[in-house]
């Protein structure tokens, strides 16, 4: 699996297809997150915006190889392992991007709650923001795994389904991402920085199930 991850990472970096989602993420944060804003509100924006980016990165990774190259890798390592390597590479890229953004946003934001009435120490804010960011990265990767090949092969179906899935994951009550982000927003109002460990655990379980299902389906549909 290590060799497959290195191969997929190199493929992702060389393709430069990661540039549009990363640039869009940076542009969104540049508009919505300003220096001196309450830190927990800013971290909520940072985590929420990462979810569709993670889904987009999954699509990039699972569609990056030409069919002949993908068939060769699947024949050598097995289609399920080859597809799982694509998903893990995208997830790792989303996590690294999200962690970097979370640290930067924590440093430039005001260590205060909404209205600047309550002090929020940056270490506590970072400890709350990182699990929320990871939960959104995980759930975004799960959405990407379930709305792209081999689950949905048609681009006309996959892309709208991916966008709709990312939106629902952010707004539906009970979603781990919605719980993590709303916890940060609520914490900004009260001055408390809750640790969204339960949403993180839920997102991890959902992502593991989505990855397993997609990998199994890849093996079944492999020629």
PDB file of C-alpha atoms in Angstrom:
ATOM      1  CA  UNK A   1       0.000   0.000   0.000  1.00  0.00           C
ATOM      2  CA  UNK A   2       2.903   2.385   0.661  1.00  0.00           C
ATOM      3  CA  UNK A   3       4.078   2.093  -2.933  1.00  0.00           C
ATOM      4  CA  UNK A   4       0.555   2.726  -4.200  1.00  0.00           C
ATOM      5  CA  UNK A   5       0.230   5.809  -2.014  1.00  0.00           C
ATOM      6  CA  UNK A   6       3.535   7.164  -3.291  1.00  0.00           C
ATOM      7  CA  UNK A   7       2.448   6.509  -6.860  1.00  0.00           C
ATOM      8  CA  UNK A   8      -0.921   8.218  -6.396  1.00  0.00           C
ATOM      9  CA  UNK A   9       0.650  11.176  -4.595  1.00  0.00           C
ATOM     10  CA  UNK A  10       3.166  11.655  -7.370  1.00  0.00           C
ATOM     11  CA  UNK A  11       0.384  11.376  -9.942  1.00  0.00           C
ATOM     12  CA  UNK A  12      -1.684  13.985  -8.116  1.00  0.00           C
ATOM     13  CA  UNK A  13       1.172  16.454  -7.760  1.00  0.00           C
ATOM     14  CA  UNK A  14       2.404  16.078 -11.329  1.00  0.00           C
ATOM     15  CA  UNK A  15      -1.048  16.478 -12.819  1.00  0.00           C
ATOM     16  CA  UNK A  16      -1.512  19.900 -11.185  1.00  0.00           C
ATOM     17  CA  UNK A  17      -5.254  19.187 -11.137  1.00  0.00           C
ATOM     18  CA  UNK A  18      -5.147  19.939  -7.420  1.00  0.00           C
ATOM     19  CA  UNK A  19      -4.582  23.627  -8.153  1.00  0.00           C
ATOM     20  CA  UNK A  20      -8.233  24.647  -8.842  1.00  0.00           C
ATOM     21  CA  UNK A  21      -9.701  23.311  -5.558  1.00  0.00           C
ATOM     22  CA  UNK A  22      -6.763  24.612  -3.520  1.00  0.00           C
ATOM     23  CA  UNK A  23      -6.928  28.049  -5.137  1.00  0.00           C
ATOM     24  CA  UNK A  24     -10.694  28.163  -4.666  1.00  0.00           C
ATOM     25  CA  UNK A  25     -10.300  27.198  -1.003  1.00  0.00           C
ATOM     26  CA  UNK A  26      -7.666  29.879  -0.468  1.00  0.00           C
ATOM     27  CA  UNK A  27      -9.827  32.470  -2.237  1.00  0.00           C
ATOM     28  CA  UNK A  28     -12.838  31.577  -0.107  1.00  0.00           C
ATOM     29  CA  UNK A  29     -10.831  31.934   3.085  1.00  0.00           C
ATOM     30  CA  UNK A  30      -9.336  35.176   1.825  1.00  0.00           C
ATOM     31  CA  UNK A  31     -12.834  36.622   1.394  1.00  0.00           C
ATOM     32  CA  UNK A  32     -14.619  35.129   4.412  1.00  0.00           C
ATOM     33  CA  UNK A  33     -11.812  35.057   6.988  1.00  0.00           C
ATOM     34  CA  UNK A  34     -10.203  38.357   7.892  1.00  0.00           C
ATOM     35  CA  UNK A  35      -7.483  39.136  10.377  1.00  0.00           C
ATOM     36  CA  UNK A  36      -8.940  40.123  13.731  1.00  0.00           C
ATOM     37  CA  UNK A  37     -12.230  38.240  13.392  1.00  0.00           C
ATOM     38  CA  UNK A  38     -13.361  35.961  16.264  1.00  0.00           C
ATOM     39  CA  UNK A  39     -11.257  32.837  16.051  1.00  0.00           C
ATOM     40  CA  UNK A  40     -13.977  30.198  16.444  1.00  0.00           C
ATOM     41  CA  UNK A  41     -16.181  31.750  13.764  1.00  0.00           C
ATOM     42  CA  UNK A  42     -13.207  31.829  11.395  1.00  0.00           C
ATOM     43  CA  UNK A  43     -12.379  28.215  12.163  1.00  0.00           C
ATOM     44  CA  UNK A  44     -15.979  27.261  11.391  1.00  0.00           C
ATOM     45  CA  UNK A  45     -15.636  28.773   7.918  1.00  0.00           C
ATOM     46  CA  UNK A  46     -12.294  27.019   7.473  1.00  0.00           C
ATOM     47  CA  UNK A  47     -13.685  23.603   8.345  1.00  0.00           C
ATOM     48  CA  UNK A  48     -16.931  23.927   6.373  1.00  0.00           C
ATOM     49  CA  UNK A  49     -15.211  25.058   3.170  1.00  0.00           C
ATOM     50  CA  UNK A  50     -12.880  22.062   3.281  1.00  0.00           C
ATOM     51  CA  UNK A  51     -15.692  19.529   2.832  1.00  0.00           C
ATOM     52  CA  UNK A  52     -16.421  20.173  -0.875  1.00  0.00           C
ATOM     53  CA  UNK A  53     -12.693  20.566  -1.506  1.00  0.00           C
ATOM     54  CA  UNK A  54     -12.064  17.087  -0.087  1.00  0.00           C
ATOM     55  CA  UNK A  55     -14.808  15.641  -2.315  1.00  0.00           C
ATOM     56  CA  UNK A  56     -13.266  17.400  -5.319  1.00  0.00           C
ATOM     57  CA  UNK A  57      -9.828  16.006  -4.509  1.00  0.00           C
ATOM     58  CA  UNK A  58     -11.299  12.504  -4.416  1.00  0.00           C
ATOM     59  CA  UNK A  59     -12.723  12.996  -7.901  1.00  0.00           C
ATOM     60  CA  UNK A  60      -9.338  14.217  -9.119  1.00  0.00           C
ATOM     61  CA  UNK A  61      -7.559  11.172  -7.735  1.00  0.00           C
ATOM     62  CA  UNK A  62     -10.019   8.520  -8.917  1.00  0.00           C
ATOM     63  CA  UNK A  63     -10.141   9.929 -12.457  1.00  0.00           C
ATOM     64  CA  UNK A  64      -6.469  10.905 -12.872  1.00  0.00           C
ATOM     65  CA  UNK A  65      -5.155   7.735 -14.503  1.00  0.00           C
ATOM     66  CA  UNK A  66      -5.757   6.732 -18.122  1.00  0.00           C
ATOM     67  CA  UNK A  67      -7.799   3.511 -18.301  1.00  0.00           C
ATOM     68  CA  UNK A  68      -4.801   1.468 -19.485  1.00  0.00           C
ATOM     69  CA  UNK A  69      -2.593   2.650 -16.618  1.00  0.00           C
ATOM     70  CA  UNK A  70      -5.324   2.022 -14.066  1.00  0.00           C
ATOM     71  CA  UNK A  71      -5.838  -1.488 -15.444  1.00  0.00           C
ATOM     72  CA  UNK A  72      -2.127  -2.207 -15.076  1.00  0.00           C
ATOM     73  CA  UNK A  73      -2.063  -1.008 -11.471  1.00  0.00           C
ATOM     74  CA  UNK A  74      -5.216  -2.973 -10.671  1.00  0.00           C
ATOM     75  CA  UNK A  75      -3.727  -6.106 -12.210  1.00  0.00           C
ATOM     76  CA  UNK A  76      -0.527  -5.725 -10.230  1.00  0.00           C
ATOM     77  CA  UNK A  77      -1.966  -4.778  -6.826  1.00  0.00           C
ATOM     78  CA  UNK A  78      -5.649  -5.608  -7.050  1.00  0.00           C
ATOM     79  CA  UNK A  79      -8.455  -3.223  -8.039  1.00  0.00           C
ATOM     80  CA  UNK A  80      -9.699  -2.729  -4.489  1.00  0.00           C
ATOM     81  CA  UNK A  81      -6.279  -1.765  -3.132  1.00  0.00           C
ATOM     82  CA  UNK A  82      -5.598   0.476  -6.130  1.00  0.00           C
ATOM     83  CA  UNK A  83      -8.867   2.331  -5.644  1.00  0.00           C
ATOM     84  CA  UNK A  84      -8.370   2.585  -1.888  1.00  0.00           C
ATOM     85  CA  UNK A  85      -4.973   4.181  -2.507  1.00  0.00           C
ATOM     86  CA  UNK A  86      -6.669   6.855  -4.636  1.00  0.00           C
ATOM     87  CA  UNK A  87      -9.154   7.602  -1.863  1.00  0.00           C
ATOM     88  CA  UNK A  88      -6.515   7.716   0.865  1.00  0.00           C
ATOM     89  CA  UNK A  89      -4.301  10.000  -1.207  1.00  0.00           C
ATOM     90  CA  UNK A  90      -7.147  12.467  -1.659  1.00  0.00           C
ATOM     91  CA  UNK A  91      -8.020  12.305   2.030  1.00  0.00           C
ATOM     92  CA  UNK A  92      -4.408  12.889   3.051  1.00  0.00           C
ATOM     93  CA  UNK A  93      -4.164  15.896   0.726  1.00  0.00           C
ATOM     94  CA  UNK A  94      -7.375  17.356   2.177  1.00  0.00           C
ATOM     95  CA  UNK A  95      -6.182  16.794   5.742  1.00  0.00           C
ATOM     96  CA  UNK A  96      -2.822  18.462   5.108  1.00  0.00           C
ATOM     97  CA  UNK A  97      -4.529  21.417   3.446  1.00  0.00           C
ATOM     98  CA  UNK A  98      -7.067  21.740   6.238  1.00  0.00           C
ATOM     99  CA  UNK A  99      -4.521  21.490   9.042  1.00  0.00           C
ATOM    100  CA  UNK A 100      -2.332  24.168   7.440  1.00  0.00           C
ATOM    101  CA  UNK A 101      -5.322  26.460   6.955  1.00  0.00           C
ATOM    102  CA  UNK A 102      -6.533  25.886  10.522  1.00  0.00           C
ATOM    103  CA  UNK A 103      -3.163  26.814  11.992  1.00  0.00           C
ATOM    104  CA  UNK A 104      -2.880  29.966   9.868  1.00  0.00           C
ATOM    105  CA  UNK A 105      -6.444  31.072  10.639  1.00  0.00           C
ATOM    106  CA  UNK A 106      -5.881  30.534  14.354  1.00  0.00           C
ATOM    107  CA  UNK A 107      -2.779  32.704  14.253  1.00  0.00           C
ATOM    108  CA  UNK A 108      -4.375  35.630  12.395  1.00  0.00           C
ATOM    109  CA  UNK A 109      -7.760  35.618  14.160  1.00  0.00           C
ATOM    110  CA  UNK A 110      -8.664  37.491  17.317  1.00  0.00           C
ATOM    111  CA  UNK A 111      -8.521  35.283  20.456  1.00  0.00           C
ATOM    112  CA  UNK A 112     -12.069  36.205  21.386  1.00  0.00           C
ATOM    113  CA  UNK A 113     -15.631  35.050  21.033  1.00  0.00           C
ATOM    114  CA  UNK A 114     -18.411  36.630  19.018  1.00  0.00           C
ATOM    115  CA  UNK A 115     -18.592  40.330  19.792  1.00  0.00           C
ATOM    116  CA  UNK A 116     -15.115  40.206  21.343  1.00  0.00           C
ATOM    117  CA  UNK A 117     -16.676  39.951  24.792  1.00  0.00           C
ATOM    118  CA  UNK A 118     -15.028  36.706  25.923  1.00  0.00           C
ATOM    119  CA  UNK A 119     -11.393  35.679  25.623  1.00  0.00           C
ATOM    120  CA  UNK A 120     -10.706  32.408  23.774  1.00  0.00           C
ATOM    121  CA  UNK A 121      -7.091  31.227  24.132  1.00  0.00           C
ATOM    122  CA  UNK A 122      -5.576  30.303  20.748  1.00  0.00           C
ATOM    123  CA  UNK A 123      -4.399  26.838  21.923  1.00  0.00           C
ATOM    124  CA  UNK A 124      -7.935  25.992  23.029  1.00  0.00           C
ATOM    125  CA  UNK A 125      -9.361  27.313  19.761  1.00  0.00           C
ATOM    126  CA  UNK A 126      -6.847  25.278  17.764  1.00  0.00           C
ATOM    127  CA  UNK A 127      -7.707  22.157  19.771  1.00  0.00           C
ATOM    128  CA  UNK A 128     -11.358  22.660  18.849  1.00  0.00           C
ATOM    129  CA  UNK A 129     -10.741  23.662  15.250  1.00  0.00           C
ATOM    130  CA  UNK A 130      -8.519  20.767  14.235  1.00  0.00           C
ATOM    131  CA  UNK A 131     -11.047  17.978  15.010  1.00  0.00           C
ATOM    132  CA  UNK A 132     -13.762  19.966  13.211  1.00  0.00           C
ATOM    133  CA  UNK A 133     -11.522  20.356  10.181  1.00  0.00           C
ATOM    134  CA  UNK A 134     -10.654  16.662  10.213  1.00  0.00           C
ATOM    135  CA  UNK A 135     -14.341  15.726  10.487  1.00  0.00           C
ATOM    136  CA  UNK A 136     -15.159  17.853   7.426  1.00  0.00           C
ATOM    137  CA  UNK A 137     -12.210  16.430   5.478  1.00  0.00           C
ATOM    138  CA  UNK A 138     -13.313  12.892   6.304  1.00  0.00           C
ATOM    139  CA  UNK A 139     -16.949  13.466   5.413  1.00  0.00           C
ATOM    140  CA  UNK A 140     -15.992  15.262   2.204  1.00  0.00           C
ATOM    141  CA  UNK A 141     -13.854  12.299   1.210  1.00  0.00           C
ATOM    142  CA  UNK A 142     -16.774   9.974   1.984  1.00  0.00           C
ATOM    143  CA  UNK A 143     -19.064  12.038  -0.247  1.00  0.00           C
ATOM    144  CA  UNK A 144     -16.466  11.931  -3.005  1.00  0.00           C
ATOM    145  CA  UNK A 145     -16.051   8.173  -2.680  1.00  0.00           C
ATOM    146  CA  UNK A 146     -19.804   7.559  -3.022  1.00  0.00           C
ATOM    147  CA  UNK A 147     -20.477   9.970  -5.892  1.00  0.00           C
ATOM    148  CA  UNK A 148     -17.589   9.236  -8.252  1.00  0.00           C
ATOM    149  CA  UNK A 149     -16.336   6.186 -10.172  1.00  0.00           C
ATOM    150  CA  UNK A 150     -16.870   3.313  -9.741  1.00  0.00           C
ATOM    151  CA  UNK A 151     -20.126   4.187  -7.948  1.00  0.00           C
ATOM    152  CA  UNK A 152     -21.234   6.805 -10.484  1.00  0.00           C
ATOM    153  CA  UNK A 153     -19.355   6.590 -13.773  1.00  0.00           C
ATOM    154  CA  UNK A 154     -21.133   9.316 -15.725  1.00  0.00           C
ATOM    155  CA  UNK A 155     -19.713  12.806 -15.209  1.00  0.00           C
ATOM    156  CA  UNK A 156     -23.172  14.263 -15.740  1.00  0.00           C
ATOM    157  CA  UNK A 157     -24.422  12.316 -12.735  1.00  0.00           C
ATOM    158  CA  UNK A 158     -21.318  12.253 -10.591  1.00  0.00           C
ATOM    159  CA  UNK A 159     -20.579  15.980 -10.375  1.00  0.00           C
ATOM    160  CA  UNK A 160     -24.121  17.136  -9.462  1.00  0.00           C
ATOM    161  CA  UNK A 161     -24.430  14.263  -6.983  1.00  0.00           C
ATOM    162  CA  UNK A 162     -21.093  15.214  -5.429  1.00  0.00           C
ATOM    163  CA  UNK A 163     -22.091  18.868  -5.060  1.00  0.00           C
ATOM    164  CA  UNK A 164     -25.487  17.964  -3.621  1.00  0.00           C
ATOM    165  CA  UNK A 165     -23.905  15.452  -1.252  1.00  0.00           C
ATOM    166  CA  UNK A 166     -21.401  18.017  -0.006  1.00  0.00           C
ATOM    167  CA  UNK A 167     -24.182  20.553   0.586  1.00  0.00           C
ATOM    168  CA  UNK A 168     -26.350  18.057   2.467  1.00  0.00           C
ATOM    169  CA  UNK A 169     -23.395  16.942   4.582  1.00  0.00           C
ATOM    170  CA  UNK A 170     -22.968  20.543   5.717  1.00  0.00           C
ATOM    171  CA  UNK A 171     -26.589  21.448   6.445  1.00  0.00           C
ATOM    172  CA  UNK A 172     -28.447  18.287   7.459  1.00  0.00           C
ATOM    173  CA  UNK A 173     -29.074  17.904  11.166  1.00  0.00           C
ATOM    174  CA  UNK A 174     -27.214  14.901  12.519  1.00  0.00           C
ATOM    175  CA  UNK A 175     -24.360  15.213  10.044  1.00  0.00           C
ATOM    176  CA  UNK A 176     -20.959  15.035  11.777  1.00  0.00           C
ATOM    177  CA  UNK A 177     -19.742  17.995   9.731  1.00  0.00           C
ATOM    178  CA  UNK A 178     -22.794  20.081  10.624  1.00  0.00           C
ATOM    179  CA  UNK A 179     -22.383  19.197  14.295  1.00  0.00           C
ATOM    180  CA  UNK A 180     -18.683  20.084  14.308  1.00  0.00           C
ATOM    181  CA  UNK A 181     -19.146  23.434  12.544  1.00  0.00           C
ATOM    182  CA  UNK A 182     -22.205  24.439  14.564  1.00  0.00           C
ATOM    183  CA  UNK A 183     -20.268  23.595  17.723  1.00  0.00           C
ATOM    184  CA  UNK A 184     -17.622  26.140  16.759  1.00  0.00           C
ATOM    185  CA  UNK A 185     -20.254  28.783  15.975  1.00  0.00           C
ATOM    186  CA  UNK A 186     -22.037  28.158  19.264  1.00  0.00           C
ATOM    187  CA  UNK A 187     -18.735  28.188  21.101  1.00  0.00           C
ATOM    188  CA  UNK A 188     -17.962  31.596  19.635  1.00  0.00           C
ATOM    189  CA  UNK A 189     -21.166  32.937  21.188  1.00  0.00           C
ATOM    190  CA  UNK A 190     -20.513  31.441  24.616  1.00  0.00           C
ATOM    191  CA  UNK A 191     -16.739  31.795  24.684  1.00  0.00           C
ATOM    192  CA  UNK A 192     -16.264  28.049  25.067  1.00  0.00           C
ATOM    193  CA  UNK A 193     -14.332  25.950  22.578  1.00  0.00           C
ATOM    194  CA  UNK A 194     -15.893  22.468  22.586  1.00  0.00           C
ATOM    195  CA  UNK A 195     -13.893  19.523  21.336  1.00  0.00           C
ATOM    196  CA  UNK A 196     -15.972  17.882  18.579  1.00  0.00           C
ATOM    197  CA  UNK A 197     -14.656  14.398  19.258  1.00  0.00           C
ATOM    198  CA  UNK A 198     -18.006  12.669  18.753  1.00  0.00           C
ATOM    199  CA  UNK A 199     -18.557  14.243  15.303  1.00  0.00           C
ATOM    200  CA  UNK A 200     -14.986  13.317  14.420  1.00  0.00           C
ATOM    201  CA  UNK A 201     -15.569   9.691  15.424  1.00  0.00           C
ATOM    202  CA  UNK A 202     -18.831   9.599  13.455  1.00  0.00           C
ATOM    203  CA  UNK A 203     -17.150  11.055  10.377  1.00  0.00           C
ATOM    204  CA  UNK A 204     -14.343   8.510  10.645  1.00  0.00           C
ATOM    205  CA  UNK A 205     -16.808   5.607  10.788  1.00  0.00           C
ATOM    206  CA  UNK A 206     -18.829   6.897   7.846  1.00  0.00           C
ATOM    207  CA  UNK A 207     -15.697   7.456   5.793  1.00  0.00           C
ATOM    208  CA  UNK A 208     -14.340   3.993   6.549  1.00  0.00           C
ATOM    209  CA  UNK A 209     -17.649   2.468   5.441  1.00  0.00           C
ATOM    210  CA  UNK A 210     -17.761   4.589   2.277  1.00  0.00           C
ATOM    211  CA  UNK A 211     -14.165   3.730   1.355  1.00  0.00           C
ATOM    212  CA  UNK A 212     -14.774   0.025   1.948  1.00  0.00           C
ATOM    213  CA  UNK A 213     -17.928   0.056  -0.178  1.00  0.00           C
ATOM    214  CA  UNK A 214     -16.252   1.944  -3.026  1.00  0.00           C
ATOM    215  CA  UNK A 215     -13.208  -0.334  -2.982  1.00  0.00           C
ATOM    216  CA  UNK A 216     -15.367  -3.445  -2.974  1.00  0.00           C
ATOM    217  CA  UNK A 217     -17.432  -2.132  -5.878  1.00  0.00           C
ATOM    218  CA  UNK A 218     -14.222  -1.304  -7.758  1.00  0.00           C
ATOM    219  CA  UNK A 219     -13.143  -4.916  -7.429  1.00  0.00           C
ATOM    220  CA  UNK A 220     -16.520  -6.180  -8.669  1.00  0.00           C
ATOM    221  CA  UNK A 221     -16.612  -3.863 -11.683  1.00  0.00           C
ATOM    222  CA  UNK A 222     -12.995  -4.383 -12.638  1.00  0.00           C
ATOM    223  CA  UNK A 223     -12.658  -6.196 -15.984  1.00  0.00           C
TER     224      UNK A 223
END
